[in-house]
Amino acid sequence: MSRPIRRGCVHLVGAGPGDVELLTLRAAAVLQAADIVFHDRLVSPGVLARAAAPATLVDVGHRAGSPGRDIPALAQRMAEHARRGEVVVRLKGGDPFVFGRGTEELIALAALDVACEVVPGVSSALAGPAAAGIPATHRGLAGSVVIVSGHSRESGPDWTRLRGDTTVVLMGSARLDAICAEMVAAGWDPGTPAAVVVNATTAGQRSVVGRLDGIARLAGRLNPGAPSILVVGAVAALAVRPGARP
């Protein structure tokens, strides 16, 4: 029997990687009870459709090139609805605590003395590669995984330090060429197997496999600008054929 869904509470929910069937049971139940849903821009329409029919949907997603998200202001908006006794859902892609800034929102809500529930989600960092037939770990081949944000910053990741048997780069579509070049410049073997998965777990999923020094060029044939995941490491060579998604 599922736990009761608390009113007057903000439910910080992971929407998963895109496929609506990868929502957790708790996430689906909370959405069905929602009065208002504050959602990220890239949450799939199928997931949003799981919200209760009368629920208000509010797009609060950050867009590249736009001013940064005002988390205190967003927390205040959610708090106002929670104080009215509503079921408030903050719906974030993947898992809220994997490069989702979920912790910052949780802290802001706690400062306003608002009750919160965290509903973890399936992270695209693992689900995306898996959907393309790429394991994050493999016995005798990869025993560690490093997950890195590919967002543009003044100083990029320290690729001499951020290296696992498998390295997964999220949110790197806009900088894919630069990221791969930075890795090679930091001493990574240019021939390391690499893969890019775009629109992971959705009907538009596509993937390509190659070498680190050529994967960005190959990925340009897919869907430039779509959400993508870069996987670098020997496991990338284990991928199923591109496009062979069941």
PDB file of C-alpha atoms in Angstrom:
ATOM      1  CA  MET A   1       0.000   0.000   0.000  1.00  0.00           C
ATOM      2  CA  SER A   2       1.462   3.376  -1.000  1.00  0.00           C
ATOM      3  CA  ARG A   3       2.134   6.106   1.513  1.00  0.00           C
ATOM      4  CA  PRO A   4      -0.375   8.956   1.743  1.00  0.00           C
ATOM      5  CA  ILE A   5       0.515  12.018  -0.315  1.00  0.00           C
ATOM      6  CA  ARG A   6       0.871  15.009   1.956  1.00  0.00           C
ATOM      7  CA  ARG A   7      -0.910  18.272   1.220  1.00  0.00           C
ATOM      8  CA  GLY A   8       0.768  21.558   2.046  1.00  0.00           C
ATOM      9  CA  CYS A   9       4.049  20.028   0.952  1.00  0.00           C
ATOM     10  CA  VAL A  10       6.446  20.485  -1.981  1.00  0.00           C
ATOM     11  CA  HIS A  11       7.299  17.158  -3.602  1.00  0.00           C
ATOM     12  CA  LEU A  12      10.680  17.342  -5.356  1.00  0.00           C
ATOM     13  CA  VAL A  13      10.237  14.683  -8.017  1.00  0.00           C
ATOM     14  CA  GLY A  14      12.626  13.123 -10.507  1.00  0.00           C
ATOM     15  CA  ALA A  15      10.956  12.751 -13.908  1.00  0.00           C
ATOM     16  CA  GLY A  16      13.455  10.188 -15.148  1.00  0.00           C
ATOM     17  CA  PRO A  17      15.302  10.261 -18.481  1.00  0.00           C
ATOM     18  CA  GLY A  18      12.297  10.782 -20.770  1.00  0.00           C
ATOM     19  CA  ASP A  19      10.369   7.542 -21.229  1.00  0.00           C
ATOM     20  CA  VAL A  20       7.171   7.867 -19.207  1.00  0.00           C
ATOM     21  CA  GLU A  21       7.357   4.172 -18.295  1.00  0.00           C
ATOM     22  CA  LEU A  22      10.581   4.871 -16.414  1.00  0.00           C
ATOM     23  CA  LEU A  23       8.768   7.045 -13.878  1.00  0.00           C
ATOM     24  CA  THR A  24       8.861   5.526 -10.407  1.00  0.00           C
ATOM     25  CA  LEU A  25       5.576   4.417  -8.907  1.00  0.00           C
ATOM     26  CA  ARG A  26       5.874   7.136  -6.259  1.00  0.00           C
ATOM     27  CA  ALA A  27       6.494   9.827  -8.877  1.00  0.00           C
ATOM     28  CA  ALA A  28       3.414   8.740 -10.839  1.00  0.00           C
ATOM     29  CA  ALA A  29       1.270   8.730  -7.695  1.00  0.00           C
ATOM     30  CA  VAL A  30       2.403  12.204  -6.646  1.00  0.00           C
ATOM     31  CA  LEU A  31       1.739  13.595 -10.128  1.00  0.00           C
ATOM     32  CA  GLN A  32      -1.765  12.115 -10.078  1.00  0.00           C
ATOM     33  CA  ALA A  33      -2.470  13.970  -6.827  1.00  0.00           C
ATOM     34  CA  ALA A  34      -0.862  17.289  -7.843  1.00  0.00           C
ATOM     35  CA  ASP A  35      -2.645  20.622  -7.722  1.00  0.00           C
ATOM     36  CA  ILE A  36       0.242  22.451  -9.406  1.00  0.00           C
ATOM     37  CA  VAL A  37       3.407  21.225 -11.144  1.00  0.00           C
ATOM     38  CA  PHE A  38       6.472  23.431 -11.589  1.00  0.00           C
ATOM     39  CA  HIS A  39       8.439  21.592 -14.266  1.00  0.00           C
ATOM     40  CA  ASP A  40      11.712  21.829 -16.130  1.00  0.00           C
ATOM     41  CA  ARG A  41      11.609  22.655 -19.841  1.00  0.00           C
ATOM     42  CA  LEU A  42      12.845  19.251 -21.046  1.00  0.00           C
ATOM     43  CA  VAL A  43      10.450  17.084 -19.062  1.00  0.00           C
ATOM     44  CA  SER A  44       8.728  14.986 -21.719  1.00  0.00           C
ATOM     45  CA  PRO A  45       5.080  15.601 -22.680  1.00  0.00           C
ATOM     46  CA  GLY A  46       4.271  12.012 -21.763  1.00  0.00           C
ATOM     47  CA  VAL A  47       5.460  12.535 -18.208  1.00  0.00           C
ATOM     48  CA  LEU A  48       3.578  15.832 -17.905  1.00  0.00           C
ATOM     49  CA  ALA A  49       0.440  14.065 -19.116  1.00  0.00           C
ATOM     50  CA  ARG A  50       0.566  11.900 -15.995  1.00  0.00           C
ATOM     51  CA  ALA A  51      -0.349  14.915 -13.880  1.00  0.00           C
ATOM     52  CA  ALA A  52      -3.927  15.095 -12.673  1.00  0.00           C
ATOM     53  CA  ALA A  53      -6.205  16.689 -15.290  1.00  0.00           C
ATOM     54  CA  PRO A  54      -7.040  19.780 -13.182  1.00  0.00           C
ATOM     55  CA  ALA A  55      -3.402  20.389 -12.222  1.00  0.00           C
ATOM     56  CA  THR A  56      -1.772  23.654 -13.303  1.00  0.00           C
ATOM     57  CA  LEU A  57       1.475  23.148 -15.256  1.00  0.00           C
ATOM     58  CA  VAL A  58       4.101  25.870 -14.896  1.00  0.00           C
ATOM     59  CA  ASP A  59       7.256  25.798 -17.052  1.00  0.00           C
ATOM     60  CA  VAL A  60      10.136  27.115 -14.926  1.00  0.00           C
ATOM     61  CA  GLY A  61      12.930  25.575 -16.952  1.00  0.00           C
ATOM     62  CA  HIS A  62      16.173  27.421 -17.574  1.00  0.00           C
ATOM     63  CA  ARG A  63      17.106  28.006 -21.204  1.00  0.00           C
ATOM     64  CA  ALA A  64      20.644  28.237 -22.491  1.00  0.00           C
ATOM     65  CA  GLY A  65      21.774  31.831 -22.816  1.00  0.00           C
ATOM     66  CA  SER A  66      19.048  33.171 -20.535  1.00  0.00           C
ATOM     67  CA  PRO A  67      19.676  34.590 -17.056  1.00  0.00           C
ATOM     68  CA  GLY A  68      20.287  32.025 -14.332  1.00  0.00           C
ATOM     69  CA  ARG A  69      17.326  30.568 -12.461  1.00  0.00           C
ATOM     70  CA  ASP A  70      16.287  32.561  -9.384  1.00  0.00           C
ATOM     71  CA  ILE A  71      15.954  29.708  -6.924  1.00  0.00           C
ATOM     72  CA  PRO A  72      14.849  31.804  -3.912  1.00  0.00           C
ATOM     73  CA  ALA A  73      12.053  33.361  -6.008  1.00  0.00           C
ATOM     74  CA  LEU A  74      10.942  29.945  -7.275  1.00  0.00           C
ATOM     75  CA  ALA A  75      10.980  28.563  -3.734  1.00  0.00           C
ATOM     76  CA  GLN A  76       8.807  31.462  -2.608  1.00  0.00           C
ATOM     77  CA  ARG A  77       6.254  30.742  -5.354  1.00  0.00           C
ATOM     78  CA  MET A  78       6.085  27.077  -4.405  1.00  0.00           C
ATOM     79  CA  ALA A  79       5.851  27.930  -0.713  1.00  0.00           C
ATOM     80  CA  GLU A  80       2.825  30.154  -1.344  1.00  0.00           C
ATOM     81  CA  HIS A  81       0.939  27.259  -2.932  1.00  0.00           C
ATOM     82  CA  ALA A  82       2.017  24.793  -0.241  1.00  0.00           C
ATOM     83  CA  ARG A  83       0.752  27.141   2.476  1.00  0.00           C
ATOM     84  CA  ARG A  84      -2.673  27.026   0.841  1.00  0.00           C
ATOM     85  CA  GLY A  85      -2.743  23.298   1.515  1.00  0.00           C
ATOM     86  CA  GLU A  86      -2.060  22.294  -2.096  1.00  0.00           C
ATOM     87  CA  VAL A  87      -0.053  19.307  -3.359  1.00  0.00           C
ATOM     88  CA  VAL A  88       2.880  21.067  -5.009  1.00  0.00           C
ATOM     89  CA  VAL A  89       5.197  19.145  -7.347  1.00  0.00           C
ATOM     90  CA  ARG A  90       8.589  20.367  -8.478  1.00  0.00           C
ATOM     91  CA  LEU A  91       9.299  18.102 -11.435  1.00  0.00           C
ATOM     92  CA  LYS A  92      12.917  17.860 -12.584  1.00  0.00           C
ATOM     93  CA  GLY A  93      14.435  15.797 -15.378  1.00  0.00           C
ATOM     94  CA  GLY A  94      16.323  12.654 -14.420  1.00  0.00           C
ATOM     95  CA  ASP A  95      17.156  12.670 -10.723  1.00  0.00           C
ATOM     96  CA  PRO A  96      16.878  15.997  -8.859  1.00  0.00           C
ATOM     97  CA  PHE A  97      20.249  15.517  -7.171  1.00  0.00           C
ATOM     98  CA  VAL A  98      22.300  14.627 -10.274  1.00  0.00           C
ATOM     99  CA  PHE A  99      23.213  18.034 -11.734  1.00  0.00           C
ATOM    100  CA  GLY A 100      19.611  19.097 -11.193  1.00  0.00           C
ATOM    101  CA  ARG A 101      20.229  21.742  -8.516  1.00  0.00           C
ATOM    102  CA  GLY A 102      17.652  19.921  -6.435  1.00  0.00           C
ATOM    103  CA  THR A 103      19.631  20.396  -3.235  1.00  0.00           C
ATOM    104  CA  GLU A 104      19.624  24.172  -3.696  1.00  0.00           C
ATOM    105  CA  GLU A 105      15.841  24.204  -4.051  1.00  0.00           C
ATOM    106  CA  LEU A 106      15.445  21.923  -1.048  1.00  0.00           C
ATOM    107  CA  ILE A 107      17.594  24.231   1.083  1.00  0.00           C
ATOM    108  CA  ALA A 108      15.645  27.298  -0.093  1.00  0.00           C
ATOM    109  CA  LEU A 109      12.341  25.644   0.814  1.00  0.00           C
ATOM    110  CA  ALA A 110      13.668  24.543   4.201  1.00  0.00           C
ATOM    111  CA  ALA A 111      14.654  28.159   4.908  1.00  0.00           C
ATOM    112  CA  LEU A 112      10.998  29.078   4.317  1.00  0.00           C
ATOM    113  CA  ASP A 113       9.909  26.337   6.752  1.00  0.00           C
ATOM    114  CA  VAL A 114       8.051  24.431   4.034  1.00  0.00           C
ATOM    115  CA  ALA A 115       7.648  20.660   4.255  1.00  0.00           C
ATOM    116  CA  CYS A 116       9.304  18.730   1.417  1.00  0.00           C
ATOM    117  CA  GLU A 117       9.438  15.198   0.107  1.00  0.00           C
ATOM    118  CA  VAL A 118      12.202  14.059  -2.248  1.00  0.00           C
ATOM    119  CA  VAL A 119      11.184  11.463  -4.837  1.00  0.00           C
ATOM    120  CA  PRO A 120      14.353  10.211  -6.534  1.00  0.00           C
ATOM    121  CA  GLY A 121      14.286   9.632 -10.283  1.00  0.00           C
ATOM    122  CA  VAL A 122      16.093   7.401 -12.760  1.00  0.00           C
ATOM    123  CA  SER A 123      19.146   9.372 -13.877  1.00  0.00           C
ATOM    124  CA  SER A 124      19.935   9.656 -17.575  1.00  0.00           C
ATOM    125  CA  ALA A 125      23.604   9.259 -16.621  1.00  0.00           C
ATOM    126  CA  LEU A 126      23.025   5.515 -16.320  1.00  0.00           C
ATOM    127  CA  ALA A 127      19.701   4.968 -18.078  1.00  0.00           C
ATOM    128  CA  GLY A 128      20.740   6.794 -21.259  1.00  0.00           C
ATOM    129  CA  PRO A 129      23.770   4.633 -22.021  1.00  0.00           C
ATOM    130  CA  ALA A 130      21.865   1.502 -20.942  1.00  0.00           C
ATOM    131  CA  ALA A 131      19.070   2.283 -23.402  1.00  0.00           C
ATOM    132  CA  ALA A 132      21.704   2.249 -26.156  1.00  0.00           C
ATOM    133  CA  GLY A 133      23.112  -1.066 -24.953  1.00  0.00           C
ATOM    134  CA  ILE A 134      26.087   0.491 -23.154  1.00  0.00           C
ATOM    135  CA  PRO A 135      26.747  -0.691 -19.595  1.00  0.00           C
ATOM    136  CA  ALA A 136      28.284   1.790 -17.170  1.00  0.00           C
ATOM    137  CA  THR A 137      30.274  -1.052 -15.608  1.00  0.00           C
ATOM    138  CA  HIS A 138      31.385  -4.413 -16.904  1.00  0.00           C
ATOM    139  CA  ARG A 139      33.262  -7.111 -15.046  1.00  0.00           C
ATOM    140  CA  GLY A 140      36.942  -7.076 -15.910  1.00  0.00           C
ATOM    141  CA  LEU A 141      36.537  -3.971 -18.086  1.00  0.00           C
ATOM    142  CA  ALA A 142      35.085  -1.095 -16.073  1.00  0.00           C
ATOM    143  CA  GLY A 143      34.781  -0.968 -12.309  1.00  0.00           C
ATOM    144  CA  SER A 144      34.288   2.762 -11.790  1.00  0.00           C
ATOM    145  CA  VAL A 145      32.085   5.504 -13.230  1.00  0.00           C
ATOM    146  CA  VAL A 146      32.591   9.279 -13.201  1.00  0.00           C
ATOM    147  CA  ILE A 147      29.655  11.567 -14.059  1.00  0.00           C
ATOM    148  CA  VAL A 148      30.571  15.066 -15.257  1.00  0.00           C
ATOM    149  CA  SER A 149      28.575  18.152 -16.240  1.00  0.00           C
ATOM    150  CA  GLY A 150      29.362  19.375 -19.747  1.00  0.00           C
ATOM    151  CA  HIS A 151      27.921  22.862 -19.211  1.00  0.00           C
ATOM    152  CA  SER A 152      30.110  25.662 -20.520  1.00  0.00           C
ATOM    153  CA  ARG A 153      32.080  27.371 -17.787  1.00  0.00           C
ATOM    154  CA  GLU A 154      35.023  29.764 -17.701  1.00  0.00           C
ATOM    155  CA  SER A 155      37.233  26.916 -16.525  1.00  0.00           C
ATOM    156  CA  GLY A 156      36.179  23.521 -17.780  1.00  0.00           C
ATOM    157  CA  PRO A 157      36.465  20.208 -15.946  1.00  0.00           C
ATOM    158  CA  ASP A 158      39.927  19.050 -14.914  1.00  0.00           C
ATOM    159  CA  TRP A 159      40.169  16.120 -17.321  1.00  0.00           C
ATOM    160  CA  THR A 160      43.473  15.001 -15.819  1.00  0.00           C
ATOM    161  CA  ARG A 161      41.571  14.233 -12.594  1.00  0.00           C
ATOM    162  CA  LEU A 162      38.004  13.429 -13.698  1.00  0.00           C
ATOM    163  CA  ARG A 163      38.629  10.048 -15.215  1.00  0.00           C
ATOM    164  CA  GLY A 164      36.915   6.767 -14.404  1.00  0.00           C
ATOM    165  CA  ASP A 165      36.951   3.464 -16.254  1.00  0.00           C
ATOM    166  CA  THR A 166      33.738   4.899 -17.693  1.00  0.00           C
ATOM    167  CA  THR A 167      33.192   8.657 -17.942  1.00  0.00           C
ATOM    168  CA  VAL A 168      29.695   9.964 -18.621  1.00  0.00           C
ATOM    169  CA  VAL A 169      29.255  13.608 -19.648  1.00  0.00           C
ATOM    170  CA  LEU A 170      25.785  15.113 -19.320  1.00  0.00           C
ATOM    171  CA  MET A 171      24.520  18.368 -20.854  1.00  0.00           C
ATOM    172  CA  GLY A 172      27.446  18.635 -23.225  1.00  0.00           C
ATOM    173  CA  SER A 173      25.679  19.019 -26.591  1.00  0.00           C
ATOM    174  CA  ALA A 174      26.784  22.601 -27.208  1.00  0.00           C
ATOM    175  CA  ARG A 175      30.426  21.883 -26.350  1.00  0.00           C
ATOM    176  CA  LEU A 176      30.885  18.345 -27.639  1.00  0.00           C
ATOM    177  CA  ASP A 177      33.774  19.223 -29.975  1.00  0.00           C
ATOM    178  CA  ALA A 178      35.526  21.223 -27.264  1.00  0.00           C
ATOM    179  CA  ILE A 179      34.991  18.590 -24.575  1.00  0.00           C
ATOM    180  CA  CYS A 180      36.522  15.828 -26.687  1.00  0.00           C
ATOM    181  CA  ALA A 181      39.450  18.067 -27.665  1.00  0.00           C
ATOM    182  CA  GLU A 182      40.024  19.000 -24.019  1.00  0.00           C
ATOM    183  CA  MET A 183      40.108  15.334 -23.037  1.00  0.00           C
ATOM    184  CA  VAL A 184      42.698  14.522 -25.684  1.00  0.00           C
ATOM    185  CA  ALA A 185      44.768  17.579 -24.745  1.00  0.00           C
ATOM    186  CA  ALA A 186      44.694  16.386 -21.120  1.00  0.00           C
ATOM    187  CA  GLY A 187      46.311  13.103 -22.123  1.00  0.00           C
ATOM    188  CA  TRP A 188      43.376  10.838 -22.924  1.00  0.00           C
ATOM    189  CA  ASP A 189      44.093   8.300 -25.660  1.00  0.00           C
ATOM    190  CA  PRO A 190      42.443   9.649 -28.857  1.00  0.00           C
ATOM    191  CA  GLY A 191      41.484   6.075 -29.748  1.00  0.00           C
ATOM    192  CA  THR A 192      39.454   5.502 -26.578  1.00  0.00           C
ATOM    193  CA  PRO A 193      36.026   4.101 -27.472  1.00  0.00           C
ATOM    194  CA  ALA A 194      33.296   6.725 -27.164  1.00  0.00           C
ATOM    195  CA  ALA A 195      29.591   6.973 -27.814  1.00  0.00           C
ATOM    196  CA  VAL A 196      26.954   9.697 -27.975  1.00  0.00           C
ATOM    197  CA  VAL A 197      23.295   9.008 -27.210  1.00  0.00           C
ATOM    198  CA  VAL A 198      20.724  11.687 -28.073  1.00  0.00           C
ATOM    199  CA  ASN A 199      17.118  11.846 -26.840  1.00  0.00           C
ATOM    200  CA  ALA A 200      17.817   8.818 -24.661  1.00  0.00           C
ATOM    201  CA  THR A 201      14.910   6.459 -23.845  1.00  0.00           C
ATOM    202  CA  THR A 202      12.483   8.325 -26.151  1.00  0.00           C
ATOM    203  CA  ALA A 203      11.126   7.460 -29.584  1.00  0.00           C
ATOM    204  CA  GLY A 204      13.701   9.873 -31.014  1.00  0.00           C
ATOM    205  CA  GLN A 205      16.674   8.095 -29.474  1.00  0.00           C
ATOM    206  CA  ARG A 206      19.725   7.779 -31.697  1.00  0.00           C
ATOM    207  CA  SER A 207      23.280   6.767 -30.878  1.00  0.00           C
ATOM    208  CA  VAL A 208      26.660   6.560 -32.536  1.00  0.00           C
ATOM    209  CA  VAL A 209      29.911   4.860 -31.519  1.00  0.00           C
ATOM    210  CA  GLY A 210      33.455   5.742 -32.495  1.00  0.00           C
ATOM    211  CA  ARG A 211      36.757   7.042 -31.154  1.00  0.00           C
ATOM    212  CA  LEU A 212      37.160   9.911 -28.726  1.00  0.00           C
ATOM    213  CA  ASP A 213      38.893  12.044 -31.355  1.00  0.00           C
ATOM    214  CA  GLY A 214      36.100  11.526 -33.910  1.00  0.00           C
ATOM    215  CA  ILE A 215      32.896  11.045 -31.951  1.00  0.00           C
ATOM    216  CA  ALA A 216      31.858  14.712 -32.126  1.00  0.00           C
ATOM    217  CA  ARG A 217      31.948  14.619 -35.924  1.00  0.00           C
ATOM    218  CA  LEU A 218      29.933  11.398 -36.013  1.00  0.00           C
ATOM    219  CA  ALA A 219      27.411  12.799 -33.535  1.00  0.00           C
ATOM    220  CA  GLY A 220      26.818  15.761 -35.843  1.00  0.00           C
ATOM    221  CA  ARG A 221      24.909  13.388 -38.109  1.00  0.00           C
ATOM    222  CA  LEU A 222      22.331  12.668 -35.436  1.00  0.00           C
ATOM    223  CA  ASN A 223      20.240  15.533 -34.072  1.00  0.00           C
ATOM    224  CA  PRO A 224      22.487  18.505 -33.284  1.00  0.00           C
ATOM    225  CA  GLY A 225      21.276  20.440 -30.275  1.00  0.00           C
ATOM    226  CA  ALA A 226      19.188  17.594 -28.858  1.00  0.00           C
ATOM    227  CA  PRO A 227      19.873  16.489 -25.283  1.00  0.00           C
ATOM    228  CA  SER A 228      22.854  14.181 -25.464  1.00  0.00           C
ATOM    229  CA  ILE A 229      25.044  11.961 -23.338  1.00  0.00           C
ATOM    230  CA  LEU A 230      28.717  11.341 -24.054  1.00  0.00           C
ATOM    231  CA  VAL A 231      30.155   8.039 -22.840  1.00  0.00           C
ATOM    232  CA  VAL A 232      33.917   7.532 -22.912  1.00  0.00           C
ATOM    233  CA  GLY A 233      35.584   4.254 -22.036  1.00  0.00           C
ATOM    234  CA  ALA A 234      35.971   0.672 -23.175  1.00  0.00           C
ATOM    235  CA  VAL A 235      32.288  -0.058 -22.426  1.00  0.00           C
ATOM    236  CA  ALA A 236      31.261   2.197 -25.314  1.00  0.00           C
ATOM    237  CA  ALA A 237      32.511  -0.472 -27.714  1.00  0.00           C
ATOM    238  CA  LEU A 238      29.939  -2.897 -26.277  1.00  0.00           C
ATOM    239  CA  ALA A 239      27.020  -0.835 -27.603  1.00  0.00           C
ATOM    240  CA  VAL A 240      24.283  -2.416 -29.659  1.00  0.00           C
ATOM    241  CA  ARG A 241      23.949  -1.216 -33.244  1.00  0.00           C
ATOM    242  CA  PRO A 242      22.943   2.470 -33.444  1.00  0.00           C
ATOM    243  CA  GLY A 243      19.193   2.710 -33.675  1.00  0.00           C
ATOM    244  CA  ALA A 244      18.605  -0.864 -32.469  1.00  0.00           C
ATOM    245  CA  ARG A 245      16.345   0.250 -29.651  1.00  0.00           C
ATOM    246  CA  PRO A 246      13.559  -2.265 -28.963  1.00  0.00           C
TER     247      PRO A 246
END
